[in-house]
C-alpha atoms as one frame of an Amber mdcrd trajectory, in Angstrom:
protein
  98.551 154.872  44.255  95.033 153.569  43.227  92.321 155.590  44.887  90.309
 154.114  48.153  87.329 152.912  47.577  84.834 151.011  49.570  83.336 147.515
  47.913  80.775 144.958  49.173  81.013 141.502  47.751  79.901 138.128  48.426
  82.885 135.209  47.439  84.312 132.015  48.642  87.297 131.287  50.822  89.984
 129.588  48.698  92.936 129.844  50.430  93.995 131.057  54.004  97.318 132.828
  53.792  97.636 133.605  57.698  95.468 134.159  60.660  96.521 135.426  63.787
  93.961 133.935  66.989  94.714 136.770  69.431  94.079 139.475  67.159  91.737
 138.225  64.502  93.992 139.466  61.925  93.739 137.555  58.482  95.410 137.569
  55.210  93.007 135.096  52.616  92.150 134.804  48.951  88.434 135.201  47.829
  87.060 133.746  44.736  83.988 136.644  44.083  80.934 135.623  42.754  80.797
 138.889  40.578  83.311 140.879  38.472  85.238 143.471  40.808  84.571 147.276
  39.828  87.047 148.580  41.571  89.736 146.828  40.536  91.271 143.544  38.135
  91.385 140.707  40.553  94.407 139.213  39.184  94.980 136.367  36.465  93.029
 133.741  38.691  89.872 136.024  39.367  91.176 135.826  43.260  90.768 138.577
  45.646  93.285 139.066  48.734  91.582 140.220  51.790  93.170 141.362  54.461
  92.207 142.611  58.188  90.743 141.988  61.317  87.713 139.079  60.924  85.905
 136.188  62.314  88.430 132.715  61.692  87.197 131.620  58.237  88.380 128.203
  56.267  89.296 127.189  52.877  85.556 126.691  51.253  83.359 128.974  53.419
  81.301 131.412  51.792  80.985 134.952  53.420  80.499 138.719  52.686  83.373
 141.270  52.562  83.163 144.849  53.150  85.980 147.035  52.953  88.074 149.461
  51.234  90.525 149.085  48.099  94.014 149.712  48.908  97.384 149.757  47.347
  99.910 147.729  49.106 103.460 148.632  48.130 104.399 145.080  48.292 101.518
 142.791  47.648  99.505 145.089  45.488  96.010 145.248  45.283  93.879 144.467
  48.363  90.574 144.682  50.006  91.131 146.021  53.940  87.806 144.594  55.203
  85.924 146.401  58.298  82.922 143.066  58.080  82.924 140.101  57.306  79.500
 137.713  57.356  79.866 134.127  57.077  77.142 132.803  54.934  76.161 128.703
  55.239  76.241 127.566  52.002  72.732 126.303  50.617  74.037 123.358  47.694
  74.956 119.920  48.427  78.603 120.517  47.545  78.554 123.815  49.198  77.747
 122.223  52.421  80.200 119.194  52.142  82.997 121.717  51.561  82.037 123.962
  54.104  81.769 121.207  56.674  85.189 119.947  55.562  87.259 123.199  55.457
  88.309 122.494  59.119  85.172 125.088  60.695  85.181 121.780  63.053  87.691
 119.950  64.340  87.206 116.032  63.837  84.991 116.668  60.040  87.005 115.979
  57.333  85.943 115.124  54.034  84.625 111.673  53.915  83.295 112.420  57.411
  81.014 115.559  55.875  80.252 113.611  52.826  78.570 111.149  55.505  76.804
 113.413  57.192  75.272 115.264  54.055  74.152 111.824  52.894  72.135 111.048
  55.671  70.422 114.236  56.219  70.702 115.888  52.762  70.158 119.710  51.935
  68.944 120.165  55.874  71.839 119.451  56.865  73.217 122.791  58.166  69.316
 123.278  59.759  69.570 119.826  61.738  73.017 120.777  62.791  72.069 124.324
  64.152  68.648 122.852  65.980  69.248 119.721  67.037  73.173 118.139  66.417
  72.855 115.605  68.634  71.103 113.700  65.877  75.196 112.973  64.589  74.765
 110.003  66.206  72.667 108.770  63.424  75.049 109.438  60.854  77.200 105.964
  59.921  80.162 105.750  61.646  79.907 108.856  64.141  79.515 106.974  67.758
  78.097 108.478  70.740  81.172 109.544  72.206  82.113 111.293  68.628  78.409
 112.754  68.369  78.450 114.970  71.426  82.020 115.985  70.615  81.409 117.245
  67.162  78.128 118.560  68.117  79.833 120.927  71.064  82.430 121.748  68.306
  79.418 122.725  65.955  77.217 124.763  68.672  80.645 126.978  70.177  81.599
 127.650  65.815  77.790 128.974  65.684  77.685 130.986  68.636  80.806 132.427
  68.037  80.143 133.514  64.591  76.547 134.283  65.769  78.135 136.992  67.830
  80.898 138.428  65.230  78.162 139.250  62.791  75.777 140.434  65.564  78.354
 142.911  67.004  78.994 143.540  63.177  75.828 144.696  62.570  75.321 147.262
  65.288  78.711 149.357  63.334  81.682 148.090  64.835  84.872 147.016  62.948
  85.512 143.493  62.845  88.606 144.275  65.257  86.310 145.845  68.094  83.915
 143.326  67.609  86.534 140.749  68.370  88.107 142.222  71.363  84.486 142.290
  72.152  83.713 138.767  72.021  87.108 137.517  73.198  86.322 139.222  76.479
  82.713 138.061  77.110  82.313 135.048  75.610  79.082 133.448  74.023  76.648
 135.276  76.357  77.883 138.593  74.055  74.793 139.251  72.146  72.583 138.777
  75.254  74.976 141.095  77.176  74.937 143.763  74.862  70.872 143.787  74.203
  70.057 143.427  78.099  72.547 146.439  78.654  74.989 147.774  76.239  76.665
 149.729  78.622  77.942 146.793  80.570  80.514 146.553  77.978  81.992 149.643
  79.956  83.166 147.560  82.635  83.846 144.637  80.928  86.152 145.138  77.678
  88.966 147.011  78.684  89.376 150.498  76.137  85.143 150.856  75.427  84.363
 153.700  77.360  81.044 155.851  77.447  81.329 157.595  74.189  81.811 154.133
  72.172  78.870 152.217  74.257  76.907 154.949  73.770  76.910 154.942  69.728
  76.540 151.004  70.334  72.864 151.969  72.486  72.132 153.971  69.354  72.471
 152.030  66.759  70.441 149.407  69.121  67.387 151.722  68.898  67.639 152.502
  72.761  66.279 156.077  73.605  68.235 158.936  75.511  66.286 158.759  78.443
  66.903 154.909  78.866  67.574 154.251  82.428  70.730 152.288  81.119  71.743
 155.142  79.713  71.472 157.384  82.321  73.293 155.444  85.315  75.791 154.696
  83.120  75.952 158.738  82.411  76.363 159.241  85.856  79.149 157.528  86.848
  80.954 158.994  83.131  80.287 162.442  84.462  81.833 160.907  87.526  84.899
 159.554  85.383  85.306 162.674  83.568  85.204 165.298  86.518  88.386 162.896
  87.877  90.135 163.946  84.869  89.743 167.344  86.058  91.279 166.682  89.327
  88.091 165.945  91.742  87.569 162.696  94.140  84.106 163.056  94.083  81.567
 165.698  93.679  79.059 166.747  95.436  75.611 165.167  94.739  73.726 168.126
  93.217  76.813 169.095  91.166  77.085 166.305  89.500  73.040 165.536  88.956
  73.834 169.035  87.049  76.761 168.234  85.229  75.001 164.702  84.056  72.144
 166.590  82.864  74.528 168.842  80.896  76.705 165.962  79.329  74.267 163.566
  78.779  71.941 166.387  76.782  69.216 165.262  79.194  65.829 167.399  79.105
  63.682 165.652  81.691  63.523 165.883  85.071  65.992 165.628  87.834  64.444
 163.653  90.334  64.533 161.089  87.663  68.291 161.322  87.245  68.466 161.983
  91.669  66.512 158.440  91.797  68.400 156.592  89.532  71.986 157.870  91.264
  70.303 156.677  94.870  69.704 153.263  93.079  73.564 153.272  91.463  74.961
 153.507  95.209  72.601 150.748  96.336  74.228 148.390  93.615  77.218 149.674
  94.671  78.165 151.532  91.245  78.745 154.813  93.427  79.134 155.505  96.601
  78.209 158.450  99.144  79.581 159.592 102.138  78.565 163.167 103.986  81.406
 164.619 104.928  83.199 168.543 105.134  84.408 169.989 102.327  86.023 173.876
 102.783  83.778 174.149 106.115  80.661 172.929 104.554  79.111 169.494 104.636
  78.315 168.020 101.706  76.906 164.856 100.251  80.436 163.318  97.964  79.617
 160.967  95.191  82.567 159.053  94.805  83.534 155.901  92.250  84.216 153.077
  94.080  88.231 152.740  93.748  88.231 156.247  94.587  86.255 156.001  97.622
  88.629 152.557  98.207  91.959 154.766  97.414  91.526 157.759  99.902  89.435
 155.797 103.012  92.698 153.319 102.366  95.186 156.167 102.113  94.715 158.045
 105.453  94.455 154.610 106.979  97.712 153.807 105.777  99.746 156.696 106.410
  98.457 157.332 109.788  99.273 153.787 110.408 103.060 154.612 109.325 102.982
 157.537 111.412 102.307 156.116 114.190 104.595 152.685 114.091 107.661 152.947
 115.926 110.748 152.222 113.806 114.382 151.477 114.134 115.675 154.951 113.076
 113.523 156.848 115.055 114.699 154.794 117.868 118.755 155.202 116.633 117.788
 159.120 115.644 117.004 159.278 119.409 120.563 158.665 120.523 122.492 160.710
 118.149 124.255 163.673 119.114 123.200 165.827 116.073 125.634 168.710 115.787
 128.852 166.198 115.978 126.983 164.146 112.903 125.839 166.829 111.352 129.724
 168.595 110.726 131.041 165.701 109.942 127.715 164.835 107.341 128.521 168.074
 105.648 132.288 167.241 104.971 130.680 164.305 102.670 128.955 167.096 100.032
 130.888 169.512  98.454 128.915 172.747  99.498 127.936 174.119 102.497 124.764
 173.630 103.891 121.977 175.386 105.462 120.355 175.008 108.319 117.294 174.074
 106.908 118.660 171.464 104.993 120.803 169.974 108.239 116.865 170.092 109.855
 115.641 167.606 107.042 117.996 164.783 107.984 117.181 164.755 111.933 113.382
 165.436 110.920 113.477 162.179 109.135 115.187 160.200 111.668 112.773 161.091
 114.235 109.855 161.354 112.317 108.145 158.771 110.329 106.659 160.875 107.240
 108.093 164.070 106.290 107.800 166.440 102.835 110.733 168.106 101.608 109.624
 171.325  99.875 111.343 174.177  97.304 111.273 175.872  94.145 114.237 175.369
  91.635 117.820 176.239  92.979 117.058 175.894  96.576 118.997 172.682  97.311
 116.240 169.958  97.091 118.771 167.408  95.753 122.000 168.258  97.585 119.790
 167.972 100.847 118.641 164.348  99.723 122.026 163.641  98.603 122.783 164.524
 101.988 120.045 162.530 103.560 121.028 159.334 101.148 124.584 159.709 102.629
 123.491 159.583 106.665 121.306 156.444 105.582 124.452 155.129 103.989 126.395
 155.388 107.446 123.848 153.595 109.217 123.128 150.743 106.823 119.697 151.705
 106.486 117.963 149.705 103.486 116.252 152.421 100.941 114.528 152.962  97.629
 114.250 155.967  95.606 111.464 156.144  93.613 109.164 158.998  91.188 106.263
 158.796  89.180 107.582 158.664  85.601 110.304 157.398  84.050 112.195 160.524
  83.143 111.572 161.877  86.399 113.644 158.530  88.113 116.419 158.738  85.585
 116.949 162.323  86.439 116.941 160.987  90.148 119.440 158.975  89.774 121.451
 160.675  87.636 121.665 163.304  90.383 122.007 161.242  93.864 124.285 158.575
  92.278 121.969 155.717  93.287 120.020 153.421  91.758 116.203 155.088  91.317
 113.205 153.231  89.540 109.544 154.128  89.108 107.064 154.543  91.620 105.446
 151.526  89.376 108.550 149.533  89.408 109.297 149.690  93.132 105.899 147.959
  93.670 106.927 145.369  91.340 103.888 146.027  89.069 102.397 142.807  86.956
 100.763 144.128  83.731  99.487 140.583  83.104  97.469 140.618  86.235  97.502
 144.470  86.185  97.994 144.815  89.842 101.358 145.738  91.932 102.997 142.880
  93.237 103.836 144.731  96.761 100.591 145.946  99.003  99.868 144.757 102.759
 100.415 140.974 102.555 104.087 141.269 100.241 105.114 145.159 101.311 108.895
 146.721 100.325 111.350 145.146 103.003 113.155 148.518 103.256 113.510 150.859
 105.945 112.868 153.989 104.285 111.159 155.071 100.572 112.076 158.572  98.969
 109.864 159.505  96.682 111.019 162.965  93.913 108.554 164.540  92.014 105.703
 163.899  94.536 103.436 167.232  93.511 102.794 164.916  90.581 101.218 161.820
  92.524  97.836 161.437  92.459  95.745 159.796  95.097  95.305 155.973  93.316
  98.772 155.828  93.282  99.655 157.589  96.701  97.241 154.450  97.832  99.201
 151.968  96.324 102.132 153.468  97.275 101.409 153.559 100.867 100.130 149.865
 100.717 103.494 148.406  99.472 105.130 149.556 102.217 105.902 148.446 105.555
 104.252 150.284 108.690 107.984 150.761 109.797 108.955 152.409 106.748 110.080
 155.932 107.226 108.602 157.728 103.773 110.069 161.454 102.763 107.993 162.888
  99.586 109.873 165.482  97.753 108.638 167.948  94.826 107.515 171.815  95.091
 104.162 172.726  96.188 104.055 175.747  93.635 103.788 173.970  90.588 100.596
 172.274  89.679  98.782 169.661  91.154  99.574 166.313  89.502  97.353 165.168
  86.377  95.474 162.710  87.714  92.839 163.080  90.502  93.369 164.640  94.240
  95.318 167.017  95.271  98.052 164.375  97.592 101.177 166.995  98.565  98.809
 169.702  99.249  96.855 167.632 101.489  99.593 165.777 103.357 101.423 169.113
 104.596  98.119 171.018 105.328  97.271 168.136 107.629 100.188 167.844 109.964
 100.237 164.547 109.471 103.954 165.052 108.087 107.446 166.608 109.083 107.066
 169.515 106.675 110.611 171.550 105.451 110.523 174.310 102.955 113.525 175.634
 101.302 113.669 179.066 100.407 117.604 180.390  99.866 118.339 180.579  96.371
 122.062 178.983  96.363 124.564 181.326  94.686 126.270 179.251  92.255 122.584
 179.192  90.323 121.553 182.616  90.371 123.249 183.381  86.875 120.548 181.290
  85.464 117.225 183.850  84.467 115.698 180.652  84.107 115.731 180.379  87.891
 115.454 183.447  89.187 112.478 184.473  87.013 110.982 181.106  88.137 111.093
 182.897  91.935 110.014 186.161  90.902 107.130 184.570  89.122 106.010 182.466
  92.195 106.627 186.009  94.110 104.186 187.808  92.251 106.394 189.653  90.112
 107.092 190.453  86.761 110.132 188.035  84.838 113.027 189.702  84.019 111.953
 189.741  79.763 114.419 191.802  78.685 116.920 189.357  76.672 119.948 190.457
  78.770 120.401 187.072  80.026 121.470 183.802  78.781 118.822 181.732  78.884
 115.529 183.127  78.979 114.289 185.191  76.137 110.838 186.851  75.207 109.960
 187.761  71.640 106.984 189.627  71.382 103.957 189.534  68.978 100.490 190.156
  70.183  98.252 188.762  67.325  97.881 184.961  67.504  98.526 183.447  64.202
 101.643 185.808  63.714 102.648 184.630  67.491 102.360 180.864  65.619 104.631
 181.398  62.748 106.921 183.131  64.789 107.624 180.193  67.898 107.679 177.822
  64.480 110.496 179.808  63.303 112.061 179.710  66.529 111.813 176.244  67.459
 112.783 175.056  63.628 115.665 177.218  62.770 117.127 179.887  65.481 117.406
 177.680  67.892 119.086 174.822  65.997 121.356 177.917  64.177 122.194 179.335
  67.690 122.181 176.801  70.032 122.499 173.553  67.947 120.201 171.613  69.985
 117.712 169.614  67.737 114.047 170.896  67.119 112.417 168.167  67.663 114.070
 165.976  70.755 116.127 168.950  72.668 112.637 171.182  72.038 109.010 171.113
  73.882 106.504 173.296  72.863 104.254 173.777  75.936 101.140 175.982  75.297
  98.227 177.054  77.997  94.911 175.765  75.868  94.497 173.606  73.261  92.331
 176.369  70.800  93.326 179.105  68.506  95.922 180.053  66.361  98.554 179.733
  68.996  97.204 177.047  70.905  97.838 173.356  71.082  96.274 171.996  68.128
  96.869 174.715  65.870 100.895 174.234  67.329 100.896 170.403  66.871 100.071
 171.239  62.830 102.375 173.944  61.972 105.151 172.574  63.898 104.546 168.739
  62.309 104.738 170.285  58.824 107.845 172.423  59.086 109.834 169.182  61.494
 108.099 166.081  60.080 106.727 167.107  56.388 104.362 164.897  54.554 106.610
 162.714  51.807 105.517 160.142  49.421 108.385 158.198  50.390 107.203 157.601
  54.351 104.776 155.996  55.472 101.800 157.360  57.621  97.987 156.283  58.619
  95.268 157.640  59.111  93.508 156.713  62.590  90.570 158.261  64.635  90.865
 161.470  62.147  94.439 161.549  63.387  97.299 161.193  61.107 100.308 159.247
  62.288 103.479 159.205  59.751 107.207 158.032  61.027 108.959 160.187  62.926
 106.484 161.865  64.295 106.819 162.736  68.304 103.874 161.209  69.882 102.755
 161.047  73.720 100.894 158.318  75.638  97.850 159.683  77.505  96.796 157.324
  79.785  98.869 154.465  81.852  98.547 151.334  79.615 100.526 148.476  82.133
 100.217 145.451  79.856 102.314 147.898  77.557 104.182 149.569  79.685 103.781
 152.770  79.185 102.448 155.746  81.130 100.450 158.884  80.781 103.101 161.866
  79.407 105.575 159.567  78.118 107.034 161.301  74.933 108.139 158.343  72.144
 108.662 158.387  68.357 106.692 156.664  65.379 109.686 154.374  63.851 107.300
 151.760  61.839 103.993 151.600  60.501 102.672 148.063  59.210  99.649 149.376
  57.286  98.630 145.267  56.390  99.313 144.155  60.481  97.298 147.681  61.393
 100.160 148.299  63.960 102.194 151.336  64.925 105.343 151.020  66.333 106.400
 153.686  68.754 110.281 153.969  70.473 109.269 155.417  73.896 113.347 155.531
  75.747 114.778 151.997  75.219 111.732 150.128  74.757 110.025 149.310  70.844
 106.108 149.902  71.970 103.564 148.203  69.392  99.913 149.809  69.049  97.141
 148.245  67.752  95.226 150.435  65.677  91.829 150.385  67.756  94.767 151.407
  71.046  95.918 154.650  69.218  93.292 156.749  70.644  95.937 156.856  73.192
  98.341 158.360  71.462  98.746 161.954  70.253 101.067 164.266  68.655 103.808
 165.952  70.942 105.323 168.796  69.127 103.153 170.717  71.309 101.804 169.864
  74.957 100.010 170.980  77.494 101.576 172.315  80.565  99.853 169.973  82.344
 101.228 167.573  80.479 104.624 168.656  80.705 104.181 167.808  84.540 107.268
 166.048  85.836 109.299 166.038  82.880 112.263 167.976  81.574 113.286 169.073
  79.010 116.689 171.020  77.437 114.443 173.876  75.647 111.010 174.702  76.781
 109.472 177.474  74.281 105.631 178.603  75.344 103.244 180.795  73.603 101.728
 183.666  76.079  98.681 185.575  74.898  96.195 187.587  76.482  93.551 184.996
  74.433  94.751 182.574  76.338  93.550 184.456  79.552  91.023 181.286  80.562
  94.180 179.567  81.285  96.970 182.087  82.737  97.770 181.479  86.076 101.079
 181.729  88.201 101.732 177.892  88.727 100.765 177.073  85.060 103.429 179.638
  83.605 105.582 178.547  87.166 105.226 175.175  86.035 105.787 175.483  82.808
 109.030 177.797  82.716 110.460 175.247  85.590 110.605 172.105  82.930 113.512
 173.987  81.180 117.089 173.142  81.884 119.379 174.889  79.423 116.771 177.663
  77.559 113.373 178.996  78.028 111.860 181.158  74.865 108.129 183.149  75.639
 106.530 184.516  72.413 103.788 186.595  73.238 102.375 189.629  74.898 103.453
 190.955  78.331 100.539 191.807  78.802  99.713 187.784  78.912 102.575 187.328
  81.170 101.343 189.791  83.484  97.820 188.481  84.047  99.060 185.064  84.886
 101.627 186.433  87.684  98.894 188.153  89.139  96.384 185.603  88.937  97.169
 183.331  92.109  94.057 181.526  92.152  94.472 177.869  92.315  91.999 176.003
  90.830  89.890 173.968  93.424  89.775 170.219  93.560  87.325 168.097  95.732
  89.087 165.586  98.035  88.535 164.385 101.173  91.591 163.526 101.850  92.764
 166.277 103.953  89.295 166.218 105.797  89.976 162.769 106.671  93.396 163.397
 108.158  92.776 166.071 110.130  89.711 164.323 111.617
């Protein structure tokens, strides 16, 4: 394969092979004006340039920039990242350039008119003052003002390309760029380069901030630092928090944004963010104390709407309550409990009445304790009443599981709203809610406040709504802390299984799962059939040993397959046994490099078929959600797209879109959250003390359903069953419920 190399040349458009309008992707042939180093250009001297680029013609003269690549079918290519149109300056230059079709209604007798009547200034008189067309023999009024708005939209488009161009982005970004803003772009961007934050979806901070650079703007920019505020904002919701409080985050800004003057400065301009409305603060009690909360805007929007919601639920009267009033409970109940095989607690019996006479209720338990026999149970009393219903959870794995389990239809949280990715808004909220008398929502330690909001808004205030999931694992990934805070606040009928049901208490799996959220030691002893602990204290030997594992004795033994019936879940992301370190070693025993398949390099991340990838964020015009676990099946090196099977769905990425993707041989435990899986194996070391807490390891062991392999220290296992500290997140939700 020839060697990559990066040319700049100048050369003329002969031929336009394709061009796609909504991505800006091109395939042309170049006529250079000089001899190409790099590489022959082929018996007719042409050059084929490929990539993302501004929509050039047949005849128009520009400069290319890009690397020298192989192609395995078309051969040698240039993969441009910019391309700058350059008007021609000769007579016949012009004519042709004003005839390749850059504007629509100038052909070639047309331009051949227009040159002759103004000559060599043609291109000058065109750009300063093109209502002069009319002069031109043959060009009417009407024809004048048509080609001359043709002419100034070409310019100013162009004008934009080459200006985004030249502060460093790829011709791809740049067009995103300009599709979303328009001809106003390069005034946009100089005024304020960080209102491209807000207004091209997928530039974020980091990107507008290299942008500001290369435009010369200081550190200390005002720009700058309001628009570091409310990222410190965005990035302390990724850890969980609403808001924070005002003096925290003037802290953390200073600390992120590498700022070295003074605070006031950074206290002013967060007083003058709030006052355009960019933030918003609210005093209010946090833990017993008051504090001033800075929250975003949507999150401010999300939990004020929330508690107004739910309380509004709670207190509308409803036609079960009202039938749930008149039934004589321990007649329904014995003949309920004929319909399910097994007999039933009195705990369970309690969570059918509690949701017929009350409106909200939670439905709590760790693993074996007859969470899904008691909504099986519920689903069956709804049945005899007629009552309309939809079950619903967060992901998609987590509704399949659902459904697989109650015999009913279940869906996403996402598609029981009816969510529209083109307009990226649900379909159901307070003018269109769910026409059903009661919602059931699984997994629900895993939903986050935005979508508890939207949840709450989609559904009628006669609704009856039961959220089920176990309040030991952790805290869902996105922000707020929603279970916690609805059965802390009384707001909700709250029922907590406890009995361990005997036909699951041969599974280790389970009852070290209990023990664990006891505060005791696991059972690690290998006497059982499906939980095993290998030890090995030092890190790197810890690696190579859970890569054995996971690539050959537990295929050998258990015949499952290492890379779909296998998650790696790890506690941090450094070190020899953590994440990173994981993804590597396990990518080059399952997924080796080979000449023969194809792989890319993107964002210093190298994707290659087959490889197990995971989406990071929700991405609704795709689709696809934040932990969903797919498979690289085609890369299209020329098209710069990755396609990714995620379930029964063919997911295509551009290349500028895979920062959301990354490998998922090994995960977080976080981001294991909700999903499960037929072998979990987890690396437990006393370096990875930062991390090792009882609901991570909880959590973590609790995704298994056949097998669950530690390799470690106990030492490692011990600190994180005695370390019950759950970390704290700031929401004012339950302060807002309970006042």
């Amino acid at each position: 394969m020839f060697n990559q190399q990066t040319d700049t040349f100048n050369g003329t458009v002969e031929h336009v092979t394709y061009y796609n309008e909504d991505s800006g992707y091109a395939v042309i042939q170049v006529r250079p004006d000089k001899k190409m180093a790099a590489a022959s250009s082929g018996d007719n001297g042409l050059v084929s340039v490929v990539g993302v680029m501004p929509e050039l013609r047949a005849g128009e003269y520009a400069e290319f920039t890009g690397e020298w690549v192989e192609d395995p079918r078309y051969g040698l290519q240039v993969r441009v990242s910019t391309v700058r149109p350059i008007a021609p300056s000769s007579r016949e230059g012009i004519i042709r350039y004003l005839s390749s079709g850059i504007v629509r209604g100038i052909g070639e007798v047309r331009a051949r008119r227009i040159v002759d009547h103004f000559g060599e200034d043609t291109l000058s008189i065109l750009n300063k003052n093109p209502d002069r067309l009319i002069e031109v023999r043959g060009i009417g009024s009407r024809q004048a003002k048509e080609l001359a708005a043709a002419w100034v939209s070409n310019v100013q488009s162009r004008q934009a390309m080459i200006y985004l161009q030249g502060l460093g982005m790829t011709a791809r970004l740049a067009t995103k760029i300009y599709k979303a803003l328009g001809y106003d772009v390069i005034e946009r961007v100089k005024n304020d380069p960080y209102s491209l934050i807000d207004a091209v979806f997928g530039i974020g901070f980091i990107k507008a901030d290299q942008i500001a650079r290369n435009m010369g703007m200081p550190p200390d920019a005002p720009e700058r630092l309001r628009a570091g505020l409310s990222y410190t904002l965005q990035q302390m919701t990724r850890d969980g928090h609403i808001f924070m409080p005002r003096q925290q985050l003037i802290e953390k800004a200073t600390e992120i944004l590498g700022y070295g003057g003074e605070p006031k400065i950074l206290d002013a301009l967060l007083s003058g963010a709030v006052l355009a409305g960019a933030l918003v603060i609210e005093k209010l009690t946090f833990n017993g104390e008051r504090v001033e909360a800075v929250y975003l805007p949507d999150y401010h929007d999300a939990e004020v709407g929330a508690v107004t919601h739910l309380q509004t639920i709670a207190e509308t009267p409803s036609i079960i309550t009202e039938e749930g009033r008149k039934i004589d409970w321990d007649a329904y109940m014995r003949r309920l409990a004929a319909t399910v095989d097994t007999q039933l607690s009195e705990q369970q019996q309690s969570v059918v009445r509690a949701f017929f006479t009350d409106k909200i209720a939670v439905l709590t338990g760790g693993p074996g304790t007859g969470k899904t026999t008691t909504v099986q149970m519920l689903l069956n009393a709804l049945d005899d009443y007629g009552y309309s219903y939809m079950l619903g959870s967060p992901t998609g794995r987590a509704a399949k599981r659902l459904s697989e389990t109650t015999g009913r239809d279940a869906q996403t949280i996402h598609r029981c709203l009816e969510f529209n990715p083109q307009y990226g808004a649900f379909m159901r909220d307070e003018e269109f809610p769910l026409e059903i008398e009661a919602m059931i929502v699984d997994e629900a330690s895993m939903i986050d406040l935005k979508l508890f909001h939207s949840l709450l808004r989609g559904l009628h205030p006669q609704t009856h709504l039961l959220l089920v999931g176990d309040i030991d694992q952790l805290p869902s990934v996105g922000a707020g802390n929603v279970l916690r805070d609805v059965i802390a606040s009384g707001v909700a009928h709250v029922t907590a299984l406890q009995t361990i049901f005997r036909q699951e208490t041969d599974s280790q799996i389970i009852s070290n799962a209990h023990r664990i959220n006891n505060g005791d030691m696991p059972i690690t002893d290998n006497s059982g059939r499906d939980f095993f602990f290998f030890g090995e204290a030092d890190p790197f030997r810890a690696a190579q040993l859970l890569v054995d594992v996971v690539a050959n004795r537990i295929p050998k033994r258990f015949g499952m397959d290492p890379v779909r019936d296998v998650q790696v879940i790890a506690p941090m992301y450094r070190g020899g046994a953590g994440i990173d370190n994981l993804n590597s070693a396990l990518r080059d025993v399952l997924n080796p490099e080979d000449r023969r398949v194809a792989q890319v390099e993107i964002f210093r991340r190298v994707f290659r078929v087959g490889d197990k990838v995971m989406q990071t964020r929700n991405n609704y015009a795709k689709g696809v959600f934040n932990g969903d676990i797919g498979y690289v099946i085609a890369i299209d090196d020329g098209a710069e797209i990755i396609k990714v099977r995620m379930g029964d769905s063919e997911i295509e990425y551009d290349y500028v879109d895979c920062d959301d993707l990354i490998h998922a041989y090994c995960i977080s435990i976080h981001r294991s959250q909700g999903s499960e899986y037929p072998a979990v194996v987890m690396p437990l070391l006393t370096q990875h003390y930062m991390m090792l807490q009882r609901n991570l390891l909880y959590t973590a062991i609790t995704r298994a359903r056949q097998m669950v392999v530690l390799v470690g220290n106990r030492d490692a296992v011990r600190m994180a069953v005695k370390n019950n500290k759950v970390a704290e997140r700031y929401s004012g939700l339950l302060t807002r419920l309970t006042e």
